[in-house]
Structures are given as C-alpha cells and as structure tokens.
CSV table of C-alpha atoms and ligand atoms in Angstrom, one decimal:
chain,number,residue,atom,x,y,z
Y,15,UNK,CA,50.9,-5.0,233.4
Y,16,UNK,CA,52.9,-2.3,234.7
Y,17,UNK,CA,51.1,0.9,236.7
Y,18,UNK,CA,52.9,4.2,236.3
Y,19,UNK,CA,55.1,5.3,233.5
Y,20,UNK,CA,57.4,7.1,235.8
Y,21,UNK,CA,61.3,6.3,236.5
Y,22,UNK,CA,60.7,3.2,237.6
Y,23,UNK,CA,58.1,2.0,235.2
Y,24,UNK,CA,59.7,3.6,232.0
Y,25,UNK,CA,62.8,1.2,232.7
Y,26,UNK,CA,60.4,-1.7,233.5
Y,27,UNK,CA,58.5,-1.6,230.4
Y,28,UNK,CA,62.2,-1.2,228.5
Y,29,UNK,CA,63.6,-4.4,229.9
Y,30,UNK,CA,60.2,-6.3,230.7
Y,31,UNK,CA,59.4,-6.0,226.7
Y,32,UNK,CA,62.8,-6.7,225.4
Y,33,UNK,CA,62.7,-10.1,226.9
Y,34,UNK,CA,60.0,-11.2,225.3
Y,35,UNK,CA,56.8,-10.6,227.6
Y,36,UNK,CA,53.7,-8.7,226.4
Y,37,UNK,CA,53.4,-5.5,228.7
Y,38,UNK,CA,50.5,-2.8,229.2
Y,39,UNK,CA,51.8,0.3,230.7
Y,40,UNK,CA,49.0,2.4,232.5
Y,41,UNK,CA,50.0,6.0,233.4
Y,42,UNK,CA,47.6,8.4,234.6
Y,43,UNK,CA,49.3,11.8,233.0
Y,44,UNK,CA,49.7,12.2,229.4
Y,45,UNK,CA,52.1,13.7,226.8
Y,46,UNK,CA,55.3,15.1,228.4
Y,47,UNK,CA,56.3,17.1,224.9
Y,48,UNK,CA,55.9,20.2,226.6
Y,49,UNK,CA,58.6,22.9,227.0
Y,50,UNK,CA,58.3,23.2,230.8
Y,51,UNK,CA,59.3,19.6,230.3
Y,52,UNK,CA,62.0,19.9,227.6
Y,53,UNK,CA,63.8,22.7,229.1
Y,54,UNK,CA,65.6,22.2,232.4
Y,55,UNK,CA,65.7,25.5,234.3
Y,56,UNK,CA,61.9,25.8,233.1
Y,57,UNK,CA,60.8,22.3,235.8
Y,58,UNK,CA,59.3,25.0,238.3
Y,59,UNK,CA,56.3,25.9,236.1
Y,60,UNK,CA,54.8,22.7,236.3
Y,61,UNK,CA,54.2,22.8,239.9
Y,62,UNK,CA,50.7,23.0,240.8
Y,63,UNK,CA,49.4,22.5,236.9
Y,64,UNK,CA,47.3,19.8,235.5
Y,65,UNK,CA,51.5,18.0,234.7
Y,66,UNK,CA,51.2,18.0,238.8
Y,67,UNK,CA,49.8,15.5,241.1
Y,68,UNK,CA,48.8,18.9,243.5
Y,69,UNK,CA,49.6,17.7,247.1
Y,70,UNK,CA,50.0,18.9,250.0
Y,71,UNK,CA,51.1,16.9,253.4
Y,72,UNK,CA,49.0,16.8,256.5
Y,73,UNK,CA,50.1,19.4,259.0
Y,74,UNK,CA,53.4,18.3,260.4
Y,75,UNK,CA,53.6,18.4,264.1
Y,76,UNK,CA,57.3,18.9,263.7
Y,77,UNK,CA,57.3,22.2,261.1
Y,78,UNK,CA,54.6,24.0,263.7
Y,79,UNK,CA,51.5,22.4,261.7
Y,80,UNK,CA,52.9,23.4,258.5
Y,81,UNK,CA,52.1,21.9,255.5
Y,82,UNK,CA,54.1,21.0,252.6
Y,83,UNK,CA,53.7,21.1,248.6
Y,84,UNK,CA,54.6,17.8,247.5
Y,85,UNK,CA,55.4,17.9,244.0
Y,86,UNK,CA,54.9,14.8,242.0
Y,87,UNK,CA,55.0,14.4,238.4
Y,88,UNK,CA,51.8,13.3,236.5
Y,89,UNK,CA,52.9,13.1,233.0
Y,90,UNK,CA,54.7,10.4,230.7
Y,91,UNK,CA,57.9,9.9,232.9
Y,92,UNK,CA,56.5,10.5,236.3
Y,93,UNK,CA,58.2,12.6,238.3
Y,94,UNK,CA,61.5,12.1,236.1
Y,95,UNK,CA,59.5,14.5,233.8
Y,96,UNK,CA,59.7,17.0,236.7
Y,97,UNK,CA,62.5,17.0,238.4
Y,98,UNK,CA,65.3,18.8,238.5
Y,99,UNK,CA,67.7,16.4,237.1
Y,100,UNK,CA,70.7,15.9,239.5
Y,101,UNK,CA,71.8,12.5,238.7
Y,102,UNK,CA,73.0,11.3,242.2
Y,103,UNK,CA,72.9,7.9,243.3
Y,104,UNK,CA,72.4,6.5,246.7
Y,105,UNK,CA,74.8,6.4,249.3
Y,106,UNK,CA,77.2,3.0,249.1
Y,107,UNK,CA,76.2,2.4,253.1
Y,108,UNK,CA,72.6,2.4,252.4
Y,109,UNK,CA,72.8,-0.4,249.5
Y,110,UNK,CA,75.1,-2.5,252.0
Y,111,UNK,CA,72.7,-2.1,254.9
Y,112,UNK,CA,69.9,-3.5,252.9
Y,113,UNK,CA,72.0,-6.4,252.4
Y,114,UNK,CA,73.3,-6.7,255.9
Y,115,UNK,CA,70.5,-5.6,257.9
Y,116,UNK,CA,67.5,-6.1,255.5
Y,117,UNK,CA,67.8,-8.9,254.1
Y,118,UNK,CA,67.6,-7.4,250.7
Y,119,UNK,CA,70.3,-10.3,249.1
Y,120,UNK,CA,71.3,-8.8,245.6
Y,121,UNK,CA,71.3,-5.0,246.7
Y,122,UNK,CA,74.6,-4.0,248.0
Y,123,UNK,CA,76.8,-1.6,246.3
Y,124,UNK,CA,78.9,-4.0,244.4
Y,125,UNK,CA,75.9,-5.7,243.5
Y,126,UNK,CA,73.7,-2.3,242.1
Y,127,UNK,CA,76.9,-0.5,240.5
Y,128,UNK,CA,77.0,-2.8,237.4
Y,129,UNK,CA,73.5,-2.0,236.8
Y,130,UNK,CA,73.7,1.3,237.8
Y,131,UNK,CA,76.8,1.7,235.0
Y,132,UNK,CA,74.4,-0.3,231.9
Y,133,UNK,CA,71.9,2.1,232.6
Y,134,UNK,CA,74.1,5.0,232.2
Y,135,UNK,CA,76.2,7.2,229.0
Y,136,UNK,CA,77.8,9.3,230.5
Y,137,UNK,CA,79.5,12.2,228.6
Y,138,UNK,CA,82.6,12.9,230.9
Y,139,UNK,CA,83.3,10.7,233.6
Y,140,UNK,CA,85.3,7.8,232.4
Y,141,UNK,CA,86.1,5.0,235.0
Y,142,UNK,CA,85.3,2.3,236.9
Y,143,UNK,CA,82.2,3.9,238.5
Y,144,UNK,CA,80.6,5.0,235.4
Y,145,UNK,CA,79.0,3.6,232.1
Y,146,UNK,CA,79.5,5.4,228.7
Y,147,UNK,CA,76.5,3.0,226.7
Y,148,UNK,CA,73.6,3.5,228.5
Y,149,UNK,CA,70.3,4.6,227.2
Y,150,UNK,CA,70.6,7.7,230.4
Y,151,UNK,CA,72.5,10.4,229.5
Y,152,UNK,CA,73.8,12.1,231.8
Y,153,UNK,CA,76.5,15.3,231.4
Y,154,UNK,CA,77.6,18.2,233.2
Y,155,UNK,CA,76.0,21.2,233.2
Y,156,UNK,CA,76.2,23.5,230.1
Y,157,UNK,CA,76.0,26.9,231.9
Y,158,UNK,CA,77.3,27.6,235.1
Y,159,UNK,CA,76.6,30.7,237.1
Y,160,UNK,CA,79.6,32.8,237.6
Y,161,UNK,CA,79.4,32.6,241.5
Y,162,UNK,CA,79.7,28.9,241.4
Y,163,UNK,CA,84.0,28.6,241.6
Y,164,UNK,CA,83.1,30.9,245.2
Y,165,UNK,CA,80.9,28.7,246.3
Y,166,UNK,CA,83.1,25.8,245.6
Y,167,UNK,CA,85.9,28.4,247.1
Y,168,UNK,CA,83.8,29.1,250.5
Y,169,UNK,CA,83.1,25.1,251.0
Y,170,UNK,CA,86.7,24.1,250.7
Y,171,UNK,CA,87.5,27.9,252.7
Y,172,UNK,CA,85.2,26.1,255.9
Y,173,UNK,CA,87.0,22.5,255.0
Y,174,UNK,CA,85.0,20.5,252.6
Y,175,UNK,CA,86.9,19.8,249.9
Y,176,UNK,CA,85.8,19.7,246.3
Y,177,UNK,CA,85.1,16.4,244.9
Y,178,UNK,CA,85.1,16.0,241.6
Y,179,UNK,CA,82.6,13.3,240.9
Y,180,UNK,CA,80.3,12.5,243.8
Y,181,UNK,CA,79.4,9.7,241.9
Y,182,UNK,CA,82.7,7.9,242.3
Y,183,UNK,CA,84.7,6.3,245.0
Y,184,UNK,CA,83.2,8.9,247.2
Y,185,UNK,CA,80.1,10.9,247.8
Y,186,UNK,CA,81.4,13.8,250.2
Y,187,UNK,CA,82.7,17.2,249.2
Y,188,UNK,CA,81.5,19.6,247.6
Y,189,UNK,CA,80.7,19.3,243.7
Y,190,UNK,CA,79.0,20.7,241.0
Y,191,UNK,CA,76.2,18.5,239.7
Y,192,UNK,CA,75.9,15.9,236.9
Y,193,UNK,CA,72.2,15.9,235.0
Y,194,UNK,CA,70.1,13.4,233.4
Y,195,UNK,CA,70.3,16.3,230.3
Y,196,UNK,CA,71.6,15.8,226.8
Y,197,UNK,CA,72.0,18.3,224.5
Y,198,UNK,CA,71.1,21.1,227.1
Y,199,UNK,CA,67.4,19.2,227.5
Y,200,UNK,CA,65.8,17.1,230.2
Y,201,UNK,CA,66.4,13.4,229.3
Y,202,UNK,CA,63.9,11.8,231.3
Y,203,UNK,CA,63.5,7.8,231.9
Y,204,UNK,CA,60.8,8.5,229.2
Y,205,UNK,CA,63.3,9.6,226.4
Y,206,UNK,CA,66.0,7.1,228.1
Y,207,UNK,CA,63.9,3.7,227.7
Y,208,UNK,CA,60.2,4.1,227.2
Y,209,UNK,CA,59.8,5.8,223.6
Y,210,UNK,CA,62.6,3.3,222.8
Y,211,UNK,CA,60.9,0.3,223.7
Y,212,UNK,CA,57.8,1.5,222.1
Y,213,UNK,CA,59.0,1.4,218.4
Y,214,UNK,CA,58.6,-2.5,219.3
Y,215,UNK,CA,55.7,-4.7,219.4
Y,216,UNK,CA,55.5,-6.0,222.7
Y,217,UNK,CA,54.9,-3.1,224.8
Y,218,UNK,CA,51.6,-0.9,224.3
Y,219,UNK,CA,51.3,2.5,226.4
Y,220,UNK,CA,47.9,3.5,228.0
Y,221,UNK,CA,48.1,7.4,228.7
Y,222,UNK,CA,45.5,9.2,231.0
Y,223,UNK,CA,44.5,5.9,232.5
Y,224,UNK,CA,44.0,6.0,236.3
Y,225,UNK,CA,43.9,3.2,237.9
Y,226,UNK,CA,41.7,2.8,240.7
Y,227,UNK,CA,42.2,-0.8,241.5
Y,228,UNK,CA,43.7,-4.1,241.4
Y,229,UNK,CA,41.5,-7.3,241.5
Y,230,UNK,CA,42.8,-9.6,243.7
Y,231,UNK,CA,41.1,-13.3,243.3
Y,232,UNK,CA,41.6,-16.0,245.0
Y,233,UNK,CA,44.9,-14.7,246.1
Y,234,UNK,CA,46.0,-13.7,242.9
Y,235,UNK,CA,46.1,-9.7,241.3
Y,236,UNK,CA,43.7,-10.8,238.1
Y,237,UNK,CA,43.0,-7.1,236.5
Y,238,UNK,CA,43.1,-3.9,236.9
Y,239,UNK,CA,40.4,-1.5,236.7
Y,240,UNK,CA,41.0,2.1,235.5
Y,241,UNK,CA,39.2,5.2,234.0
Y,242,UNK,CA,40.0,6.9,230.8
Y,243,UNK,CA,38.0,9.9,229.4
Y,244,UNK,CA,35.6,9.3,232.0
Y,245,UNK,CA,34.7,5.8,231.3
Y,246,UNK,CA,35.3,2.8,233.8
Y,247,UNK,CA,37.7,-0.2,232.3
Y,248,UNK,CA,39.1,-3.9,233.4
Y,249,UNK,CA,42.4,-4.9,232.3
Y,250,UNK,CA,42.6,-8.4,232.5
Y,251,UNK,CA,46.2,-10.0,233.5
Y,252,UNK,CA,48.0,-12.8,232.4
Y,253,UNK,CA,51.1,-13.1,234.2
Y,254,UNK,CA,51.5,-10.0,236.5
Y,255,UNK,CA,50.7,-6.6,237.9
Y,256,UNK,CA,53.9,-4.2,239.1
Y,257,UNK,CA,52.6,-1.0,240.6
Y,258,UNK,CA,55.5,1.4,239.8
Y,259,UNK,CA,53.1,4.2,240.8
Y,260,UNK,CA,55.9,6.3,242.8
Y,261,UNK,CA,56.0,6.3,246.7
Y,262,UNK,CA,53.0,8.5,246.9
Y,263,UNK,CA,50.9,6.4,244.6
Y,264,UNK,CA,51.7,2.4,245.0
Y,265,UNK,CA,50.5,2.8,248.9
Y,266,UNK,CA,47.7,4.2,247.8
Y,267,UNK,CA,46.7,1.5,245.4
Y,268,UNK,CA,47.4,-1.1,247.4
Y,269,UNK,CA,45.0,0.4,250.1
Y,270,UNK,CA,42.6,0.9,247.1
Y,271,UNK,CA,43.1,-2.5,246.4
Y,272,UNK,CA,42.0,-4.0,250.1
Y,273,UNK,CA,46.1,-4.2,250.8
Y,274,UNK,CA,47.0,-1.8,254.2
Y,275,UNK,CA,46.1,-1.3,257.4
Y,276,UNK,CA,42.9,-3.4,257.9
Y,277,UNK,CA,41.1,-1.1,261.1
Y,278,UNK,CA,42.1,2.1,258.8
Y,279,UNK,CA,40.7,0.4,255.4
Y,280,UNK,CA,37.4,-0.5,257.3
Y,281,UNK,CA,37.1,3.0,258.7
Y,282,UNK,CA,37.1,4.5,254.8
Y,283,UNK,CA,35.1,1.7,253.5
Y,284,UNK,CA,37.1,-0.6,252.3
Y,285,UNK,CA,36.8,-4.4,252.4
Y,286,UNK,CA,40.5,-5.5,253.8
Y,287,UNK,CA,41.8,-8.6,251.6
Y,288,UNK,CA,45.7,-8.3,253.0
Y,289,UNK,CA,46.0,-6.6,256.6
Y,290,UNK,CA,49.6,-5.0,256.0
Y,291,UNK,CA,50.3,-2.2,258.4
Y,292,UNK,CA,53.1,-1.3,256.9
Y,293,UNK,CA,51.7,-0.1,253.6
Y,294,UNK,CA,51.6,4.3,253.5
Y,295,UNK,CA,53.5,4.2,256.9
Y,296,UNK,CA,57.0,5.0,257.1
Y,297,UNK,CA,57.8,7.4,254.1
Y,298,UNK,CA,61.5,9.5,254.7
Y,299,UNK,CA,61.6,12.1,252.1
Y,300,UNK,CA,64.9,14.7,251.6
Y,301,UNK,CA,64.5,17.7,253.0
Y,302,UNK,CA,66.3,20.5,251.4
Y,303,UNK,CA,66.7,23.7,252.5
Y,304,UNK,CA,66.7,26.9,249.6
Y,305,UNK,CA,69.1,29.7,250.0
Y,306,UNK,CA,68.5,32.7,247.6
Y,307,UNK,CA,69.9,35.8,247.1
Y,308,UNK,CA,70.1,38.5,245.0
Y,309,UNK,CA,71.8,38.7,242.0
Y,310,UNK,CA,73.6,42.0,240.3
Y,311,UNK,CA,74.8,39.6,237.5
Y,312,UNK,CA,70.7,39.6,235.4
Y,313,UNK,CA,72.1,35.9,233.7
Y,314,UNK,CA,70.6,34.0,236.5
Y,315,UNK,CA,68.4,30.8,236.2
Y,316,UNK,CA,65.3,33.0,237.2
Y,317,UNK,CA,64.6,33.8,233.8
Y,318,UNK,CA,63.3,30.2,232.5
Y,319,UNK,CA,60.0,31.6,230.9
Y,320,UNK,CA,61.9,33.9,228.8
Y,321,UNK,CA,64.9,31.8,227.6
Y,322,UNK,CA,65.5,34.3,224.7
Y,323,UNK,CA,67.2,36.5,227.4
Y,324,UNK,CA,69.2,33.7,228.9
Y,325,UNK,CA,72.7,32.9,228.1
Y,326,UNK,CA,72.9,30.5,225.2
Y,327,UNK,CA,73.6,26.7,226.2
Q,25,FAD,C1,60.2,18.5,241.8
Q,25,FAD,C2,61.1,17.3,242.0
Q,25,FAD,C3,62.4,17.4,241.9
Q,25,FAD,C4,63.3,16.2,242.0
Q,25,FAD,N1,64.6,16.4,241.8
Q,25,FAD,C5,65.4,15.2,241.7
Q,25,FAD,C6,66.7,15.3,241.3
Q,25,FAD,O1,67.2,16.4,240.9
Q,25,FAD,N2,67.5,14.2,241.3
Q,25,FAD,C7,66.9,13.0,241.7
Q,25,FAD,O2,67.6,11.9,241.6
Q,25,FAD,N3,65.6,12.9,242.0
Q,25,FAD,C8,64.8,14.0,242.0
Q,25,FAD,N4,63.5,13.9,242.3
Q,25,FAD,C9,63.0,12.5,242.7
Q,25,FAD,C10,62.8,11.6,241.5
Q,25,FAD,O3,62.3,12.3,240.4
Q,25,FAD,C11,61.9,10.4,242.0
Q,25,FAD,O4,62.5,9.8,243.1
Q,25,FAD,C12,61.7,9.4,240.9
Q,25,FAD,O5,61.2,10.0,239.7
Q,25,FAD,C13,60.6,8.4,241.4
Q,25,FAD,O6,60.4,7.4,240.5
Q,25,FAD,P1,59.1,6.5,240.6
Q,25,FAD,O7,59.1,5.6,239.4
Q,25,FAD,O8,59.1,5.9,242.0
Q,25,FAD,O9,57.8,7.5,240.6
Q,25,FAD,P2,57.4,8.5,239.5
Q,25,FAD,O10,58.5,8.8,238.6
Q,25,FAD,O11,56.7,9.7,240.2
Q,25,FAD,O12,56.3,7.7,238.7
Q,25,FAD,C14,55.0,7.3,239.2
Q,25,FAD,C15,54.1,7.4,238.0
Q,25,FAD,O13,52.9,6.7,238.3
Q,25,FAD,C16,51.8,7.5,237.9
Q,25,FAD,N5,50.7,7.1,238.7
Q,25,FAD,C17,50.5,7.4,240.1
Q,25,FAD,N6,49.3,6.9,240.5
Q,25,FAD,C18,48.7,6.4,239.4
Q,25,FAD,C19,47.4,5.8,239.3
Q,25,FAD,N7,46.6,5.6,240.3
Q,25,FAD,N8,47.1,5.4,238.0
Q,25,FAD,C20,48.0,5.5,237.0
Q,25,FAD,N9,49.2,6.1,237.1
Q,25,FAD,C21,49.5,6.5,238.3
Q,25,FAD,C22,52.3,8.9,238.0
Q,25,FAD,O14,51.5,9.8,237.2
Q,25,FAD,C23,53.7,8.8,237.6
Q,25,FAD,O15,53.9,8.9,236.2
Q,25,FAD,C24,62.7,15.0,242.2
Q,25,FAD,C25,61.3,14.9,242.3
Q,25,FAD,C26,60.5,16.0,242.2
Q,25,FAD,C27,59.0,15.8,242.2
C-alpha cells in the first residue's frame, strides 16, 4: 500500500506493480486534467486553490517572524503536478556524502546516475549523463524570452561561465533550464509512470483518500485508515505500507500514527507507539530569491491565463 500519488509515489506504484505485487495507491487530491496543470507557465494559479495543500510556516525567527506560503501539490502527481518543472538533479557531493558520511550504502553518484538515466528520455542531451528511453521526458524549453542570451551575457560578463547542461559532468555555470515538459505541456511523474502502470491489473488508484493513520500492531503497520467523501475506511495490508506523502506529509503521518517525538505526541493527544525525535525535525528547504522587472517586450510569461495572446510554442 503506497500513501501519496506524488513524484515519489507515481514511480513506486510503476515499478512496485510491474514486478508482480498488488498495490493500492491512496492520494488525497484528485484529477490533475486541469489546464493550470497541463500548461506550464500557467503552475501559479494553483496556489492557494483546492489543487493546493494551503500552508503557511510558523513565524520564522530568522525572516523577522515572517511567515511563508508553502506550496504543495494536492492533486494526482503531488507536487510534480505543480511545480515548475526544472529538471535538476542533486548535486554529485551530496549523493557521495550519504554514502561516506551517512551510511546510505547504494546512494552515491555513480550508484543513482544509472537510475537517474532509465528514468529519463531526454530530447537533446545525448551522452553518458543522460537517458533517451525513459518514461520522463524531459526537453528544453520551447520559448525563450528574448532577454535570456543577456542574461546568459551578464553571468559570463561577472565570470560564471555558461554551462551547457548542468546536468552533466558539472552543475556550475550558468544555463538555461531543461523541463519535465513534452510537447510544450507539463509531464508530470503522473503522465511519466502512474497512468502507465494503471492500464495493468496490479495497481488500483484511490483518489481523494486521506489518510489519517496507519495501524501499527504488534510492531507491524497492519492498515490504514482514511476518509473518502466523508466516510471513515480501513485498508487492510498484506505485505507493506510506504508513506510517499511528500516531506510535509509523511512526518505528519507518522506522528498521526503514534511515530515522533513521544513528550510532543502526548501533549496533542496522542498515544506514542515509537518515540522518534527525529520525525518533523530537521526539514532544509531551497530558498529562492525572485527578481522581476518590467518588461517593454508584452511576450512575457505573465500572460498564462490568456495563452491566446502568448507566443505560440
Ligand atoms: C510550486 C513548486 C515548484 C517546484 N518547482 C520544482 C522544480 O522546478 N524542479 C524540481 O525539481 N522540483 C520542484 N519542486 C519540488 C518537487 O516538485 C518536489 O520535491 C517533489 O514533487 C516531491 O515529491 P514527493 O513524492 O516527495 O511529494 P509530492 O509530490 O508532494 O507528493 C506527496 C503526495 O502525497 C499526498 N498526500 C499528502 N498527505 C496525504 C495524506 N494524509 N493522505 C493521502 N495523500 C496525502 C499529496 O496530496 C501528494 O500528492 C517544486 C515544488 C513546488 C510545490
């Protein structure tokens, strides 16, 4: 039983249920055919909508008590329904210090890039780095501002040279990005391997399912007990439970579920089963900082809700 239909859980169900195994997949959003969905520059009008988990941080002591929209996507696909489709991987030094310093055996660089490469079809980068069969597609974009050749201009101007695939033997420079798009649309994980693996027989997909809880017996996660159109359910398990429920959401569930800080379950009213003070501590997000300016060229990427005036592509 898998929890979340997001990037992760899309590509669990895919390869869980093509080896043989009987998977339920419980998301908690529904459809994702929805043109805020389907057409890239169009991702901004889904914050703060029913396709959006809606929160917000705690006041952050280090942004003056700030607090910050946290988009998240709650829709077949997760947030790989929502986002804005930069294909970038991680950083070769962060695999290899799981490895090293972790203790994370299997999840260097040389160990993640095959899988990285089966995953992928990419449309123009042809070499070692990069896989052309994939069920991802991933392509350059199919518009380009006119301003971005200055941009490129002014980095290598103040001495960051352009790199033409940061995806390669190096991630520095300054590029121009590849997308998880084909044909000019979003290609989520949901297009990539869910609706594929659903045309089998092993793999059934439970939308607007939320799951409050798993049952843990004896030691053992047993079922899972959601809500759907405002009724209360059990799933029972037969083999396992992976809660692909996004960083936001697996913590949670596992504190639902009596796993977390045992003095902070007690104090909401929770029995603790597992005291694990790790669990919903500890979460580094990317910060990114937004530049805008104003344009005298109208063929901007502003214009998503009216994609009739938009350049074609
Ligand atoms: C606005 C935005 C822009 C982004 N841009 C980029 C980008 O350009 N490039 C990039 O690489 N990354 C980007 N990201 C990050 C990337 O999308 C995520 O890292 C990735 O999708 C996380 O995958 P996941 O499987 O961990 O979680 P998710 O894809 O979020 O999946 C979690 C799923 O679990 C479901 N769920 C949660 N709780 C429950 C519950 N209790 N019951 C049932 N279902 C539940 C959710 O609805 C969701 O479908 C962006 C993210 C956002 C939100």
């Amino acid at each position: 039983m898998i929890v979340g239909a997001g990037s992760a859980g899309c590509l669990l169900a895919n390869r869980l249920s093509a080896s043989g195994a009987r998977v339920l997949l419980l998301e908690a959003g529904g459809s994702d055919r929805r043109p805020e969905v389907r057409a890239p520059a169009a991702f901004p009008n889904q914050f703060q909508t029913g396709l959006d988990w809606n929160y917000m941080s705690e006041p952050e002591p280090a942004l003056f008590g700030r607090r910050l929209f946290l988009p998240r996507g709650k829709v077949i696909g997760g947030s790989s329904s929502m986002n804005a489709m930069l294909y970038a991987r991680g950083n070769r030094s962060d695999y290899d210090r799981w490895e090293s310093e972790l203790g994370a055996t299997g999840w260097s660089y040389d160990a993640v890039l095959p899988q990285f490469k089966r995953h992928e079809r990419n449309a123009e980068h042809r070499d070692a780095y990069h896989g052309l069969s994939g069920e991802l597609h991933v392509t350059e974009r199919r518009w380009l501002s006119r301003a971005w050749e200055r941009f490129v201009a002014a980095a290598e101007t103040a001495g960051i040279p352009c790199n033409p695939d940061y995806n390669g033997a190096s991630q520095d420079g300054a590029s121009l990005f590849q997308t998880t798009t084909r044909a000019g649309r979003r290609w989520s994980a949901a297009d990539a391997f869910l609706r594929p693996a659903l045309k089998g027989e092993n793999l059934e997909l439970v939308p607007k399912a939320l799951v409050h809880r798993i049952v843990i017996e004896r030691g053992r996660a047993t079922a899972v007990v959601y809500e759907r159109r405002g009724k209360r359910k059990t799933a029972r398990v037969q083999r396992e439970v992976i809660l692909s429920a996004g960083s936001y959401g697996s913590p949670q569930v596992l504190m639902l579920s009596g796993i977390g800080p045992a003095d902070h379950l007690r104090e909401v009213g929770i029995d603790p089963l597992v005291d694990a003070p790790a669990v919903g501590q500890n979460l580094h997000d990317h910060v990114a900082a937004f530049c805008t300016w104003r344009s005298r060229d109208p063929r901007t990427l502003t214009t998503p809700p009216a994609p009739a005036t938009s350049p074609s592509g």
